[in-house]
PDB file of C-alpha atoms and ligand atoms in Angstrom:
ATOM      1  CA  MET A   1       1.833  -2.488  20.089  1.00  0.00           C
ATOM      2  CA  THR A   2       3.363  -3.130  16.542  1.00  0.00           C
ATOM      3  CA  THR A   3       6.025  -1.833  14.768  1.00  0.00           C
ATOM      4  CA  PRO A   4       6.338  -1.173  11.028  1.00  0.00           C
ATOM      5  CA  GLU A   5       8.788  -4.178  10.998  1.00  0.00           C
ATOM      6  CA  GLN A   6       6.898  -6.237  12.650  1.00  0.00           C
ATOM      7  CA  SER A   7       3.793  -5.707  10.390  1.00  0.00           C
ATOM      8  CA  ARG A   8       6.236  -6.319   7.261  1.00  0.00           C
ATOM      9  CA  VAL A   9       4.869  -9.014   4.818  1.00  0.00           C
ATOM     10  CA  THR A  10       5.922 -10.043   1.217  1.00  0.00           C
ATOM     11  CA  LEU A  11       3.939 -12.177  -0.963  1.00  0.00           C
ATOM     12  CA  SER A  12       5.471 -13.738  -3.836  1.00  0.00           C
ATOM     13  CA  ARG A  13       3.893 -14.956  -7.101  1.00  0.00           C
ATOM     14  CA  ILE A  14       5.068 -16.386 -10.774  1.00  0.00           C
ATOM     15  CA  LEU A  15       2.933 -14.598 -13.226  1.00  0.00           C
ATOM     16  CA  SER A  16       1.494 -16.635 -16.003  1.00  0.00           C
ATOM     17  CA  ALA A  17       0.166 -16.247 -19.483  1.00  0.00           C
ATOM     18  CA  ALA A  18      -3.186 -15.843 -17.885  1.00  0.00           C
ATOM     19  CA  ASP A  19      -1.997 -12.497 -16.269  1.00  0.00           C
ATOM     20  CA  ALA A  20      -0.726 -11.018 -19.782  1.00  0.00           C
ATOM     21  CA  ASN A  21      -1.915  -8.216 -21.819  1.00  0.00           C
ATOM     22  CA  LEU A  22      -1.932  -7.813 -25.432  1.00  0.00           C
ATOM     23  CA  LEU A  23       1.850  -6.859 -25.884  1.00  0.00           C
ATOM     24  CA  GLY A  24       2.614 -10.701 -23.827  1.00  0.00           C
ATOM     25  CA  ASN A  25       3.530  -8.358 -20.664  1.00  0.00           C
ATOM     26  CA  ILE A  26       1.817  -8.847 -17.558  1.00  0.00           C
ATOM     27  CA  HIS A  27      -1.316  -6.660 -17.061  1.00  0.00           C
ATOM     28  CA  GLY A  28      -0.607  -3.646 -14.765  1.00  0.00           C
ATOM     29  CA  GLY A  29      -4.095  -4.464 -13.160  1.00  0.00           C
ATOM     30  CA  ASN A  30      -2.919  -8.243 -12.032  1.00  0.00           C
ATOM     31  CA  ILE A  31      -0.044  -6.262 -10.039  1.00  0.00           C
ATOM     32  CA  MET A  32      -2.251  -3.650  -8.569  1.00  0.00           C
ATOM     33  CA  LYS A  33      -4.548  -6.704  -7.309  1.00  0.00           C
ATOM     34  CA  LEU A  34      -1.284  -8.313  -5.633  1.00  0.00           C
ATOM     35  CA  VAL A  35      -0.543  -4.855  -4.155  1.00  0.00           C
ATOM     36  CA  ASP A  36      -3.447  -4.502  -2.837  1.00  0.00           C
ATOM     37  CA  GLU A  37      -3.741  -7.964  -1.201  1.00  0.00           C
ATOM     38  CA  ALA A  38      -0.483  -7.596   0.415  1.00  0.00           C
ATOM     39  CA  ALA A  39      -1.598  -3.763   2.131  1.00  0.00           C
ATOM     40  CA  GLY A  40      -4.487  -5.357   2.642  1.00  0.00           C
ATOM     41  CA  VAL A  41      -2.839  -8.529   4.966  1.00  0.00           C
ATOM     42  CA  VAL A  42      -0.759  -5.978   6.895  1.00  0.00           C
ATOM     43  CA  ALA A  43      -3.699  -3.814   7.497  1.00  0.00           C
ATOM     44  CA  ASN A  44      -5.766  -6.831   8.651  1.00  0.00           C
ATOM     45  CA  ARG A  45      -3.193  -7.987  11.008  1.00  0.00           C
ATOM     46  CA  PHE A  46      -2.290  -4.504  12.262  1.00  0.00           C
ATOM     47  CA  ALA A  47      -5.868  -4.080  13.083  1.00  0.00           C
ATOM     48  CA  GLN A  48      -6.601  -7.246  14.544  1.00  0.00           C
ATOM     49  CA  GLY A  49      -9.449  -7.599  12.277  1.00  0.00           C
ATOM     50  CA  PRO A  50     -11.458  -6.326   8.732  1.00  0.00           C
ATOM     51  CA  ALA A  51      -9.829  -3.177   7.342  1.00  0.00           C
ATOM     52  CA  VAL A  52     -11.043  -2.094   4.073  1.00  0.00           C
ATOM     53  CA  THR A  53      -9.244  -0.175   0.693  1.00  0.00           C
ATOM     54  CA  ALA A  54     -10.227   3.397   1.140  1.00  0.00           C
ATOM     55  CA  GLN A  55      -7.610   4.885  -1.555  1.00  0.00           C
ATOM     56  CA  MET A  56      -4.634   3.914  -3.458  1.00  0.00           C
ATOM     57  CA  ASP A  57      -2.254   6.571  -4.245  1.00  0.00           C
ATOM     58  CA  GLU A  58      -1.056   7.424  -7.428  1.00  0.00           C
ATOM     59  CA  MET A  59       1.000   4.264  -8.957  1.00  0.00           C
ATOM     60  CA  THR A  60       3.556   4.238 -11.666  1.00  0.00           C
ATOM     61  CA  PHE A  61       4.741   1.134 -13.437  1.00  0.00           C
ATOM     62  CA  LEU A  62       8.528   1.618 -13.729  1.00  0.00           C
ATOM     63  CA  ALA A  63       9.518  -1.688 -15.873  1.00  0.00           C
ATOM     64  CA  PRO A  64       7.445  -4.575 -17.345  1.00  0.00           C
ATOM     65  CA  VAL A  65       7.087  -7.675 -15.701  1.00  0.00           C
ATOM     66  CA  ARG A  66       7.124 -10.506 -18.266  1.00  0.00           C
ATOM     67  CA  VAL A  67       5.416 -13.883 -18.298  1.00  0.00           C
ATOM     68  CA  GLY A  68       7.306 -16.369 -16.104  1.00  0.00           C
ATOM     69  CA  ASP A  69       8.613 -13.666 -13.788  1.00  0.00           C
ATOM     70  CA  VAL A  70       8.494 -13.975 -10.129  1.00  0.00           C
ATOM     71  CA  LEU A  71       7.225 -11.073  -8.448  1.00  0.00           C
ATOM     72  CA  HIS A  72       7.411  -9.897  -4.790  1.00  0.00           C
ATOM     73  CA  VAL A  73       5.129  -7.700  -3.249  1.00  0.00           C
ATOM     74  CA  SER A  74       6.355  -6.230   0.189  1.00  0.00           C
ATOM     75  CA  ALA A  75       4.369  -4.109   2.274  1.00  0.00           C
ATOM     76  CA  GLN A  76       4.627  -2.619   5.754  1.00  0.00           C
ATOM     77  CA  ILE A  77       2.306  -0.110   7.814  1.00  0.00           C
ATOM     78  CA  ASN A  78       3.813   3.625   7.800  1.00  0.00           C
ATOM     79  CA  TRP A  79       1.200   5.346   9.701  1.00  0.00           C
ATOM     80  CA  ALA A  80      -1.811   4.856  12.076  1.00  0.00           C
ATOM     81  CA  GLY A  81      -4.749   7.167  13.016  1.00  0.00           C
ATOM     82  CA  ARG A  82      -7.892   6.672  14.794  1.00  0.00           C
ATOM     83  CA  SER A  83      -8.717   4.257  12.290  1.00  0.00           C
ATOM     84  CA  SER A  84      -7.179   4.784   9.028  1.00  0.00           C
ATOM     85  CA  MET A  85      -3.759   3.266   8.383  1.00  0.00           C
ATOM     86  CA  GLU A  86      -1.412   4.060   5.104  1.00  0.00           C
ATOM     87  CA  ILE A  87       0.414   1.092   4.157  1.00  0.00           C
ATOM     88  CA  GLY A  88       3.653   1.193   1.876  1.00  0.00           C
ATOM     89  CA  VAL A  89       3.834  -1.418  -0.644  1.00  0.00           C
ATOM     90  CA  ARG A  90       7.180  -2.245  -3.222  1.00  0.00           C
ATOM     91  CA  ALA A  91       6.743  -4.387  -5.964  1.00  0.00           C
ATOM     92  CA  GLU A  92       9.786  -6.056  -7.542  1.00  0.00           C
ATOM     93  CA  CYS A  93      10.734  -8.896  -9.933  1.00  0.00           C
ATOM     94  CA  ASP A  94      13.133 -11.528 -10.488  1.00  0.00           C
ATOM     95  CA  ARG A  95      13.376 -12.193 -14.283  1.00  0.00           C
ATOM     96  CA  TRP A  96      12.545 -15.950 -14.931  1.00  0.00           C
ATOM     97  CA  ASP A  97      15.560 -16.387 -17.472  1.00  0.00           C
ATOM     98  CA  ALA A  98      18.521 -14.564 -15.691  1.00  0.00           C
ATOM     99  CA  VAL A  99      20.187 -14.222 -12.528  1.00  0.00           C
ATOM    100  CA  THR A 100      19.997 -10.166 -12.317  1.00  0.00           C
ATOM    101  CA  GLU A 101      19.578  -7.719  -9.551  1.00  0.00           C
ATOM    102  CA  ARG A 102      15.792  -7.541  -8.682  1.00  0.00           C
ATOM    103  CA  VAL A 103      14.034  -5.023 -10.732  1.00  0.00           C
ATOM    104  CA  HIS A 104      11.834  -2.245  -9.079  1.00  0.00           C
ATOM    105  CA  VAL A 105       8.758  -2.485 -10.766  1.00  0.00           C
ATOM    106  CA  SER A 106       6.284  -0.433  -8.843  1.00  0.00           C
ATOM    107  CA  SER A 107       5.444   1.636  -5.521  1.00  0.00           C
ATOM    108  CA  ALA A 108       1.991   2.759  -3.925  1.00  0.00           C
ATOM    109  CA  TYR A 109       0.562   3.924  -0.638  1.00  0.00           C
ATOM    110  CA  LEU A 110      -2.463   2.577   0.150  1.00  0.00           C
ATOM    111  CA  VAL A 111      -5.112   3.767   2.926  1.00  0.00           C
ATOM    112  CA  PHE A 112      -6.952   1.415   4.836  1.00  0.00           C
ATOM    113  CA  VAL A 113      -9.798   2.025   7.409  1.00  0.00           C
ATOM    114  CA  ALA A 114     -10.645  -0.837  10.251  1.00  0.00           C
ATOM    115  CA  ILE A 115     -14.275  -1.545   9.921  1.00  0.00           C
ATOM    116  CA  GLY A 116     -16.125  -3.390  13.342  1.00  0.00           C
ATOM    117  CA  PRO A 117     -18.770  -5.989  13.582  1.00  0.00           C
ATOM    118  CA  ASP A 118     -21.493  -2.791  12.914  1.00  0.00           C
ATOM    119  CA  GLY A 119     -19.912  -1.812   9.815  1.00  0.00           C
ATOM    120  CA  GLU A 120     -18.688   1.271  11.351  1.00  0.00           C
ATOM    121  CA  THR A 121     -15.221   2.571  11.284  1.00  0.00           C
ATOM    122  CA  ARG A 122     -13.149   1.271  14.873  1.00  0.00           C
ATOM    123  CA  GLU A 123     -10.098   2.308  16.661  1.00  0.00           C
ATOM    124  CA  VAL A 124      -6.949   0.581  15.663  1.00  0.00           C
ATOM    125  CA  PRO A 125      -3.910   0.139  18.061  1.00  0.00           C
ATOM    126  CA  ALA A 126      -1.183   2.384  18.599  1.00  0.00           C
ATOM    127  CA  LEU A 127       1.977   2.178  16.180  1.00  0.00           C
ATOM    128  CA  GLU A 128       5.248   2.227  17.565  1.00  0.00           C
ATOM    129  CA  ILE A 129       8.064   3.782  15.813  1.00  0.00           C
ATOM    130  CA  VAL A 130      11.434   2.616  16.387  1.00  0.00           C
ATOM    131  CA  THR A 131      13.892   3.163  13.826  1.00  0.00           C
ATOM    132  CA  ASP A 132      14.752   6.658  12.352  1.00  0.00           C
ATOM    133  CA  GLU A 133      13.725   5.131   8.591  1.00  0.00           C
ATOM    134  CA  GLU A 134      10.546   4.136  10.289  1.00  0.00           C
ATOM    135  CA  ARG A 135      10.235   8.051  11.745  1.00  0.00           C
ATOM    136  CA  ARG A 136      11.104   9.143   8.515  1.00  0.00           C
ATOM    137  CA  ARG A 137       8.380   7.104   6.447  1.00  0.00           C
ATOM    138  CA  HIS A 138       5.957   8.017   9.384  1.00  0.00           C
ATOM    139  CA  ARG A 139       6.724  11.922   8.952  1.00  0.00           C
ATOM    140  CA  GLU A 140       6.355  11.510   5.115  1.00  0.00           C
ATOM    141  CA  ALA A 141       2.857   9.649   5.220  1.00  0.00           C
ATOM    142  CA  GLN A 142       1.722  12.190   7.661  1.00  0.00           C
ATOM    143  CA  ILE A 143       2.527  14.936   4.931  1.00  0.00           C
ATOM    144  CA  ARG A 144       0.578  12.425   2.333  1.00  0.00           C
ATOM    145  CA  ARG A 145      -2.223  12.178   4.393  1.00  0.00           C
ATOM    146  CA  GLU A 146      -2.883  16.002   4.915  1.00  0.00           C
ATOM    147  CA  HIS A 147      -2.734  16.459   1.244  1.00  0.00           C
ATOM    148  CA  ARG A 148      -5.140  13.656   0.795  1.00  0.00           C
ATOM    149  CA  LEU A 149      -7.693  15.058   3.085  1.00  0.00           C
ATOM    150  CA  ALA A 150      -7.157  18.842   1.910  1.00  0.00           C
ATOM    151  CA  ARG A 151      -8.190  17.668  -1.607  1.00  0.00           C
ATOM    152  CA  ARG A 152     -11.062  15.545  -0.373  1.00  0.00           C
ATOM    153  CA  ASP A 153     -11.911  18.525   1.338  1.00  0.00           C
ATOM    154  CA  ALA A 154     -11.532  20.983  -1.536  1.00  0.00           C
ATOM    155  CA  ILE A 155     -13.380  18.891  -4.203  1.00  0.00           C
ATOM    156  CA  ALA A 156     -16.151  18.623  -1.502  1.00  0.00           C
ATOM    157  CA  SER A 157     -16.354  22.456  -1.213  1.00  0.00           C
ATOM    158  CA  SER A 158     -16.235  23.129  -4.429  1.00  0.00           C
ATOM    159  CA  ARG A 159     -19.033  20.943  -5.360  1.00  0.00           C
ATOM    160  CA  THR A 160     -21.220  23.127  -2.764  1.00  0.00           C
ATOM    161  CA  THR A 161     -20.338  26.264  -4.460  1.00  0.00           C
ATOM    162  CA  ASP A 162     -21.814  24.989  -7.880  1.00  0.00           C
TER     163      ASP A 162
HETATM  164  C1  LIG B 201     -13.470   4.082   3.937  1.00  0.00           C
HETATM  165  C2  LIG B 201     -14.728   4.239   4.340  1.00  0.00           C
HETATM  166  C3  LIG B 201     -15.116   3.286   5.696  1.00  0.00           C
HETATM  167  C4  LIG B 201     -14.347   5.685   5.232  1.00  0.00           C
HETATM  168  O1  LIG B 201     -15.672   6.202   5.595  1.00  0.00           O
HETATM  169  P1  LIG B 201     -15.915   7.796   5.793  1.00  0.00           P
HETATM  170  O2  LIG B 201     -17.329   7.749   6.157  1.00  0.00           O
HETATM  171  O3  LIG B 201     -15.147   8.689   5.186  1.00  0.00           O
HETATM  172  O4  LIG B 201     -15.344   7.515   7.469  1.00  0.00           O
HETATM  173  P2  LIG B 201     -14.467   8.490   8.668  1.00  0.00           P
HETATM  174  O5  LIG B 201     -14.840   9.761   7.740  1.00  0.00           O
HETATM  175  O6  LIG B 201     -14.919   8.284   9.834  1.00  0.00           O
HETATM  176  O7  LIG B 201     -13.010   8.246   8.070  1.00  0.00           O
HETATM  177  C5  LIG B 201     -12.312   6.990   8.598  1.00  0.00           C
HETATM  178  C6  LIG B 201     -10.983   7.413   8.574  1.00  0.00           C
HETATM  179  O8  LIG B 201     -10.546   7.236   7.100  1.00  0.00           O
HETATM  180  C7  LIG B 201      -9.939   8.379   6.749  1.00  0.00           C
HETATM  181  N1  LIG B 201      -9.942   8.768   5.538  1.00  0.00           N
HETATM  182  C8  LIG B 201     -11.227   8.675   4.985  1.00  0.00           C
HETATM  183  N2  LIG B 201     -11.135   8.973   3.582  1.00  0.00           N
HETATM  184  C9  LIG B 201     -10.032   9.164   3.173  1.00  0.00           C
HETATM  185  C10 LIG B 201      -9.199   9.540   2.081  1.00  0.00           C
HETATM  186  N3  LIG B 201      -9.552   9.750   1.069  1.00  0.00           N
HETATM  187  N4  LIG B 201      -7.647   9.462   2.172  1.00  0.00           N
HETATM  188  C11 LIG B 201      -7.171   9.227   3.427  1.00  0.00           C
HETATM  189  N5  LIG B 201      -7.946   9.101   4.675  1.00  0.00           N
HETATM  190  C12 LIG B 201      -9.223   9.101   4.433  1.00  0.00           C
HETATM  191  C13 LIG B 201     -10.425   9.676   7.582  1.00  0.00           C
HETATM  192  O9  LIG B 201      -9.311  10.704   8.174  1.00  0.00           O
HETATM  193  C14 LIG B 201     -10.355   8.723   8.969  1.00  0.00           C
HETATM  194  O10 LIG B 201      -9.124   8.587   9.472  1.00  0.00           O
HETATM  195  P3  LIG B 201      -8.883   8.440  11.029  1.00  0.00           P
HETATM  196  O11 LIG B 201      -9.940   7.788  11.686  1.00  0.00           O
HETATM  197  O12 LIG B 201      -7.504   7.568  11.139  1.00  0.00           O
HETATM  198  O13 LIG B 201      -8.592   9.932  11.486  1.00  0.00           O
HETATM  199  C15 LIG B 201     -15.912   4.349   3.554  1.00  0.00           C
HETATM  200  O14 LIG B 201     -15.453   5.543   2.472  1.00  0.00           O
HETATM  201  C16 LIG B 201     -15.822   3.042   2.630  1.00  0.00           C
HETATM  202  O15 LIG B 201     -16.602   1.946   3.266  1.00  0.00           O
HETATM  203  N6  LIG B 201     -15.382   2.857   1.487  1.00  0.00           N
HETATM  204  C17 LIG B 201     -15.624   1.763   1.036  1.00  0.00           C
HETATM  205  C18 LIG B 201     -14.218   0.929   0.829  1.00  0.00           C
HETATM  206  C19 LIG B 201     -14.598  -0.397   0.239  1.00  0.00           C
HETATM  207  O16 LIG B 201     -15.470  -1.282   0.254  1.00  0.00           O
HETATM  208  N7  LIG B 201     -13.056  -0.721  -0.013  1.00  0.00           N
HETATM  209  C20 LIG B 201     -13.090  -2.019  -0.731  1.00  0.00           C
HETATM  210  C21 LIG B 201     -13.149  -2.037  -2.217  1.00  0.00           C
HETATM  211  S1  LIG B 201     -14.540  -1.807  -2.892  1.00  0.00           S
END
């Protein structure tokens, strides 16, 4: 069994002018890609094989990232079901031109689903929750899952009544 702590990864990258938007800051889409990649590393390792992104929850950008800043994207698993997993991701940056506290740039929750060689969803191992912090994240992930599925089902049923 794997714990959230054992699943944790951090990807770090220097952002360049090629990643910038028209204002000269880093394009949000480039940060989203790194968030998806970090979550994917966690999901594939935990699932011991391929897992695909099924959903990325609402993602807010709290502070701009500048060209030359070092972006650190940390991800860990919060919750695992039969075939799906919720991965929590936090993006922070070090300013390239000052020794300051790390700046919190963005946070997101992503759902990944494990896929077998036949292309069908497959079971993932059990997640072992150890610490109180992991228990809190697991409980909150369960609430988010119920909301995601309820929203998906409500939209699907509204379409059948059209
Ligand atoms: C993700 C995908 C495999 C789910 O297929 P599906 O037919 O809905 O599969 P299921 O109904 O069996 O659901 C599989 C799991 O995903 C969960 N799930 C599906 N949609 C979900 C959503 N919107 N939010 C949260 N969980 C979701 C289900 O609850 C189930 O979880 P469990 O097995 O842990 O109980 C399918 O939608 C897909 O292949 N999407 C494309 C993914 C992709 O290619 N991503 C890369 C970017 S292009």
